[in-house]
Tab-separated table of C-alpha atoms in Angstrom:
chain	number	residue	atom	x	y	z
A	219	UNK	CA	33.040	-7.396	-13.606
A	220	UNK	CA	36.563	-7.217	-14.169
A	221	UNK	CA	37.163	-10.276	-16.283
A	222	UNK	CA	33.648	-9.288	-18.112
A	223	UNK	CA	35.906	-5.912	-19.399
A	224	UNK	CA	38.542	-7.478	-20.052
A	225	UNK	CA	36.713	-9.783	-22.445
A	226	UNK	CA	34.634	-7.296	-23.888
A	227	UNK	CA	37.869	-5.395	-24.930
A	228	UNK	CA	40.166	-7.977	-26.044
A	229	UNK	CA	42.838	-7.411	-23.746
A	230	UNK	CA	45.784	-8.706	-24.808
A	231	UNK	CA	47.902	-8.251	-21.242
A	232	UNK	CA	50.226	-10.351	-20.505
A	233	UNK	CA	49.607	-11.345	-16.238
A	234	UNK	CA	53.131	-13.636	-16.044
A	235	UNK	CA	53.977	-11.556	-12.991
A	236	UNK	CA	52.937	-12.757	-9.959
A	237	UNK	CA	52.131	-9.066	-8.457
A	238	UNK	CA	50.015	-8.429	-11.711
A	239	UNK	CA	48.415	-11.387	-11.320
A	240	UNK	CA	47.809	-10.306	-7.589
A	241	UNK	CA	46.673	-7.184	-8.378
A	242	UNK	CA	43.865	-8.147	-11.077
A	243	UNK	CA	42.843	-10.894	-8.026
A	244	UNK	CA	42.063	-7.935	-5.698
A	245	UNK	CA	40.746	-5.731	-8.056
A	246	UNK	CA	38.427	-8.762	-9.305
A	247	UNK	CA	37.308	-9.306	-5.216
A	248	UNK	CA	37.014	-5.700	-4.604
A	249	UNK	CA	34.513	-5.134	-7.552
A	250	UNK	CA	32.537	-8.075	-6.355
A	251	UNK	CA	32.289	-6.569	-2.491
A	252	UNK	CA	30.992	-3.177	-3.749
A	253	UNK	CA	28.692	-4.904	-5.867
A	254	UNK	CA	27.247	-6.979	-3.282
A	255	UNK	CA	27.742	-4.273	-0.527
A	256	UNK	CA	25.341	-1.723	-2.675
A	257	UNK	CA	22.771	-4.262	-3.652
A	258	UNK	CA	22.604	-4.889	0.217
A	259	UNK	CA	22.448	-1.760	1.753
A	260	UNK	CA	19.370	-0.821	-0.841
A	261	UNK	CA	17.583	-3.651	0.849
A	262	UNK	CA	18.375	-3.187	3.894
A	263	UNK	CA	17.902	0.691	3.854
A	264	UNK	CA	14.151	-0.182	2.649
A	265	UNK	CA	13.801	-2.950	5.878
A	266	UNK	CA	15.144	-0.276	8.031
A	267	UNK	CA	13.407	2.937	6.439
A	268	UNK	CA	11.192	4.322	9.730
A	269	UNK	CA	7.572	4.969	9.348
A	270	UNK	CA	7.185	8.206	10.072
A	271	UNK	CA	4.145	8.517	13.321
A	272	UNK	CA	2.714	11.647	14.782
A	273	UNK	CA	2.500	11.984	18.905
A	274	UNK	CA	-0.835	11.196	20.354
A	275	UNK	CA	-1.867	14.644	20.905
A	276	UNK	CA	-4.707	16.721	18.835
A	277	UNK	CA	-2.538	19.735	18.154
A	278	UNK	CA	0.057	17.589	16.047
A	279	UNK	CA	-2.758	15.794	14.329
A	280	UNK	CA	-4.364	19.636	13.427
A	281	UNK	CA	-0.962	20.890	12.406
A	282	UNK	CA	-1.498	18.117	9.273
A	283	UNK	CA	-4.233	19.785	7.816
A	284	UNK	CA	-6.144	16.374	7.027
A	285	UNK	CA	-9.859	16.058	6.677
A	286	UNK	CA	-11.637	14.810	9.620
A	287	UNK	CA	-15.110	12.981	10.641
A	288	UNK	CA	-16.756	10.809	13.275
A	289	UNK	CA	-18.830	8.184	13.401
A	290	UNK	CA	-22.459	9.647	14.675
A	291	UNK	CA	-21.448	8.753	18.418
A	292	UNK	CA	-24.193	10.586	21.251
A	293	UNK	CA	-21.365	12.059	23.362
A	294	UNK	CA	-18.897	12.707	20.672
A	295	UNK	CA	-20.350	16.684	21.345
A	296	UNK	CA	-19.363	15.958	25.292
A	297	UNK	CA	-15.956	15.438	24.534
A	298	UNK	CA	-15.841	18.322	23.014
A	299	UNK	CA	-17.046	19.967	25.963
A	300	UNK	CA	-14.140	18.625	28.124
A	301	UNK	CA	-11.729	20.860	30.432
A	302	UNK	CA	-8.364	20.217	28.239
A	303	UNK	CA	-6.776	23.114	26.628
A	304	UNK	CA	-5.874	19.783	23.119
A	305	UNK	CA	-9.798	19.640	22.961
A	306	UNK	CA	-10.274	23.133	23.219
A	307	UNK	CA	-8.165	24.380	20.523
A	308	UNK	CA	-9.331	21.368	18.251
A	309	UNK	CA	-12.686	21.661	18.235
A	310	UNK	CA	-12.025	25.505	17.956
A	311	UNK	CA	-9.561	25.760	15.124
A	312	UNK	CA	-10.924	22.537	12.867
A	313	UNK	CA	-14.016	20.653	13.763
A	314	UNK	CA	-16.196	23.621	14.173
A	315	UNK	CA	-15.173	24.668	10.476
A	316	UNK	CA	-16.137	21.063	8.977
A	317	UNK	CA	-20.068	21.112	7.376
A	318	UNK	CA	-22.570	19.890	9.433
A	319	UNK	CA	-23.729	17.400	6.223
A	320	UNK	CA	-19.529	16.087	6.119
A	321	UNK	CA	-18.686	15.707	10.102
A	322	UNK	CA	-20.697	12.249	10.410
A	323	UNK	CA	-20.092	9.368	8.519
A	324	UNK	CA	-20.570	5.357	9.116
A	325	UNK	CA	-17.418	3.560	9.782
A	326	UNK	CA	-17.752	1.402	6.297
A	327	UNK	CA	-17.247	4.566	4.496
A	328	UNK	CA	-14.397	6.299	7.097
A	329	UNK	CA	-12.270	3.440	7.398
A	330	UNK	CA	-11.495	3.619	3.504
A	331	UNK	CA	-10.580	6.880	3.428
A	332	UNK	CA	-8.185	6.571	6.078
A	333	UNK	CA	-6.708	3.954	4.495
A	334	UNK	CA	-6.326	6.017	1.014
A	335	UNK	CA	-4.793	9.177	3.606
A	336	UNK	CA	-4.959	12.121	4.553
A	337	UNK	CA	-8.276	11.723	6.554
A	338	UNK	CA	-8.619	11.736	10.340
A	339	UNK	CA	-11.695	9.140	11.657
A	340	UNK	CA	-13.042	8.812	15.355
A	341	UNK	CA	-14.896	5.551	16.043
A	342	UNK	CA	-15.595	3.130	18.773
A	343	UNK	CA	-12.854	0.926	19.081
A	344	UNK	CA	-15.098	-1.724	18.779
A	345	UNK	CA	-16.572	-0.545	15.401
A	346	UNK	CA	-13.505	0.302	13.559
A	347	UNK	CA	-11.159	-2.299	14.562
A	348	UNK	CA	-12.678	-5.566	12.792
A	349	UNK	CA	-12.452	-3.229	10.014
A	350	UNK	CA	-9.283	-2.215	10.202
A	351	UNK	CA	-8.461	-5.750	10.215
A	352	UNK	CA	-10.200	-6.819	7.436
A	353	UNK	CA	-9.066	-4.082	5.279
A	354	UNK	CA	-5.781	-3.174	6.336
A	355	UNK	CA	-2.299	-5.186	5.592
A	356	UNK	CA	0.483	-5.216	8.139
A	357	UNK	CA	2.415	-2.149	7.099
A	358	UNK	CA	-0.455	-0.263	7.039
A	359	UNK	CA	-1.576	-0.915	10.547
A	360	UNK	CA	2.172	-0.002	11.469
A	361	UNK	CA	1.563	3.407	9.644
A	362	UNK	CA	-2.172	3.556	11.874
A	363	UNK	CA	-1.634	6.197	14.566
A	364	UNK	CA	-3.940	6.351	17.111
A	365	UNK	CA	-4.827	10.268	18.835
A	366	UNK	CA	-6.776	10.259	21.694
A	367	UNK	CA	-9.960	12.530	21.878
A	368	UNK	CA	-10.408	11.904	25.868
A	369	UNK	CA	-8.022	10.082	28.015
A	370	UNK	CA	-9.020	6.736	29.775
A	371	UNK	CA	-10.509	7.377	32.759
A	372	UNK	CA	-12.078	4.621	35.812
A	373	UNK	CA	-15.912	4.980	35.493
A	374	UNK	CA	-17.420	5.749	39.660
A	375	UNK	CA	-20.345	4.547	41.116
A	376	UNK	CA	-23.382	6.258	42.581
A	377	UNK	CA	-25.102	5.196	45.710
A	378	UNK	CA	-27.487	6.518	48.260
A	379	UNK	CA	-25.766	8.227	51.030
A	380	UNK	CA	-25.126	6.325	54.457
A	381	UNK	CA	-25.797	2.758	52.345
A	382	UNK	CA	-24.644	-0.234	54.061
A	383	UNK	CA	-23.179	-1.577	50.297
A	384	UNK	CA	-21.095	1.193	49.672
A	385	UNK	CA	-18.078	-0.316	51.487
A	386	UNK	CA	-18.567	-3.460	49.957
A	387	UNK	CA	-18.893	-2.268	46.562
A	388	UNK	CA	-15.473	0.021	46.799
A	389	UNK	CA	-14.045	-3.426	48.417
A	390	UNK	CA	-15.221	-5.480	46.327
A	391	UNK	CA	-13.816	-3.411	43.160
A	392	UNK	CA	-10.627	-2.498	44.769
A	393	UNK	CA	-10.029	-6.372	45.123
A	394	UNK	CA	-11.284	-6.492	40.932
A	395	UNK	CA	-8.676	-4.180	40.222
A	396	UNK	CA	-5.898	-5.777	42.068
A	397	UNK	CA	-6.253	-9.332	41.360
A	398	UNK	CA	-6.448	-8.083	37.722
A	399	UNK	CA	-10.055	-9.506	36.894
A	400	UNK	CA	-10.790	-6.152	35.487
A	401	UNK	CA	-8.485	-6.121	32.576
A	402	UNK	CA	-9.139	-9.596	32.268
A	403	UNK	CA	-12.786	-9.226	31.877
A	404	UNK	CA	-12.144	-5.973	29.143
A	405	UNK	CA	-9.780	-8.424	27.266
A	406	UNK	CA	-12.527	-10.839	26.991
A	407	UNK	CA	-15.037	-8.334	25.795
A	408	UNK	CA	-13.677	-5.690	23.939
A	409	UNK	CA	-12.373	-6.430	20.330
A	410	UNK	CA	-8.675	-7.174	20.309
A	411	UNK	CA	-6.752	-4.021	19.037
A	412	UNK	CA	-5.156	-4.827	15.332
A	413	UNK	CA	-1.543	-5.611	16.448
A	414	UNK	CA	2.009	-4.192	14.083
A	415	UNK	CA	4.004	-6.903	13.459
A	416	UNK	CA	7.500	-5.046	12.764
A	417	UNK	CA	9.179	-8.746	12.113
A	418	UNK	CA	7.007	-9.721	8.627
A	419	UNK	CA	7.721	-5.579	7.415
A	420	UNK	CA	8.188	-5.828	3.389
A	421	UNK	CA	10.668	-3.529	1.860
A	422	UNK	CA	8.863	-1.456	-0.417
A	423	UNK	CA	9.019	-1.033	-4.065
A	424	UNK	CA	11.524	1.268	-5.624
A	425	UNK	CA	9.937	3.717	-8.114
A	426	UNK	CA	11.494	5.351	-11.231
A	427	UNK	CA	12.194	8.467	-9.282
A	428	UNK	CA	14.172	6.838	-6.722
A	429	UNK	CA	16.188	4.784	-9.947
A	430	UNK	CA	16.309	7.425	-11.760
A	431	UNK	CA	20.528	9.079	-11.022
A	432	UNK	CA	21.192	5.173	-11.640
A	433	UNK	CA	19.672	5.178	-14.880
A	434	UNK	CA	21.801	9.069	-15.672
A	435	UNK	CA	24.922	7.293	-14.181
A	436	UNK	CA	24.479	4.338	-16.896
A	437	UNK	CA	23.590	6.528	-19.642
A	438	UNK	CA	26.366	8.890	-18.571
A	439	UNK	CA	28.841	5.633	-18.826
A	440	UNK	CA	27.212	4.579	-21.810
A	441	UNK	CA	28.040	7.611	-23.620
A	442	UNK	CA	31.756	7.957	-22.481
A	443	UNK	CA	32.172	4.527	-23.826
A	444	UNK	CA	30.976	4.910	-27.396
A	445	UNK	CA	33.230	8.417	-27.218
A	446	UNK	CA	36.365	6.339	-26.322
A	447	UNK	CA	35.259	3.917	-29.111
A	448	UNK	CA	35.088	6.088	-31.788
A	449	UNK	CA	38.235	7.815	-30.622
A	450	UNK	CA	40.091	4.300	-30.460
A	451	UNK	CA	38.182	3.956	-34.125
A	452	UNK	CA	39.553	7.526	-35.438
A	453	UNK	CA	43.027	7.038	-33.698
A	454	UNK	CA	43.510	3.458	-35.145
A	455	UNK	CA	42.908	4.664	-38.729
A	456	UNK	CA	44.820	7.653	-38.307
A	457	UNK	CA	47.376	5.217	-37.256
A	458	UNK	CA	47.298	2.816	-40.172
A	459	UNK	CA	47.090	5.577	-42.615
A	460	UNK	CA	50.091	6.942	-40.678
A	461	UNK	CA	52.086	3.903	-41.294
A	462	UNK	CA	50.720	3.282	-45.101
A	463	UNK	CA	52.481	6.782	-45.978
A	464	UNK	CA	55.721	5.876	-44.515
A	465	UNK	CA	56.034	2.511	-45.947
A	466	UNK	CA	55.025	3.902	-49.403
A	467	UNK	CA	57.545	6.720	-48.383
A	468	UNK	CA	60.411	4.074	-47.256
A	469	UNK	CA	60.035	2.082	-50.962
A	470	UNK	CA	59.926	5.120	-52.707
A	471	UNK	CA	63.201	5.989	-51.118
């Protein structure tokens, strides 16, 4: 940068010194850190930039105001219907006000509109997570938040009272649960959830808004150089003409 100036304005300084010579040396380096030290802390300000994620809880997701639907589940109306003061104020304060034609909708045409924003979707997990993967890149699934409707619960049994299998059964699942054949068995059969990978993150784009107090910072630069021009222009005739009139003054004399 510094030798590019000094060749664009015909320098004509003398560097026989060895602490000029120094000098120009640093000032040289130092240009070239801040120029690498700003071009790198763009990039890595867009590797680092945090998605921003709301907390798995129904109130934050109603405090966004976004449009919401379900796929036409039969006991999406019983979770509704469950003790929790989250699911009480939902259904109270937002899905009761959605049209009856607009709360159902097939998970081919919610998934999209999640991914465009702004929209809320409930779904079996099984239903909306191949699509999720097909459709969805990997920053996008790191933007995904999921919000509970019901919290996972263990499913019970029923059996006739005073039956000679019920300690069996409550063995036999206790021993299920501990030797971790249970999870292994929902691993196997439920689709596998669409997994962030936060190591392959892209930086994203930079628009013209973002550029934009570079590009007023080069025009402003821009524009104090052609003033200095014209004013070396101006002084350097007023110079010469200067210097004409006392050299016709000196013959004269």
């Amino acid at each position: 940068m510094m030798i590019g100036a000094l060749c664009q304005q015909s320098s004509d300084i003398e560097m026989t010194r060895i602490s000029t010579r120094i000098i120009f040396i640093f000032v040289m380096i130092f240009s070239l850190l801040l120029y690498n030290y700003y071009s790198t802390s763009i990039v890595s300000a867009r590797l680092d930039e945090p998605i921003y994620k709301i907390n798995d809880s129904l109130v934050e997701m109603g405090k966004m105001h976004m449009k919401i639907a379900s796929e036409n589940i039969v006991y999406i109306e019983y979770f509704f219907r469950l003790p929790y003061w989250e699911t009480k104020i939902f259904f109270r304060d937002h899905w009761s006000k959605v049209p009856e034609s607009k709360r159902f909708m097939d998970p081919e045409i919610g998934v999209p509109l999640v991914r465009k924003g702004s929209f809320a979707y409930h779904a079996h997990p099984e239903a909306i997570y191949p699509l999720i993967d097909k459709l969805f890149n990997n920053r996008e699934i790191c933007e995904l938040t999921e919000v509970h409707l019901a919290r996972k619960a263990f499913t019970m049994f029923a059996v006739n009272n005073n039956c000679t299998f019920t300690e069996i059964m409550r063995v036999g699942l206790a021993r299920l649960v501990e030797a971790g054949l249970r999870d292994r068995q929902l691993k196997k059969w439920q689709y596998k959830k669409p997994i962030c990978r936060k190591d392959i993150l892209n930086a994203t784009s930079i628009n013209i808004y973002e550029f934009t107090p570079h590009l007023i910072l080069l025009l402003i630069g821009v524009v104090m150089a052609i003033v200095v021009y014209m004013a070396e222009i101006i002084n350097f005739h007023w110079v010469s003409e200067l210097q004409t009139d006392y050299n016709m003054t000196e013959t004269t004399n």
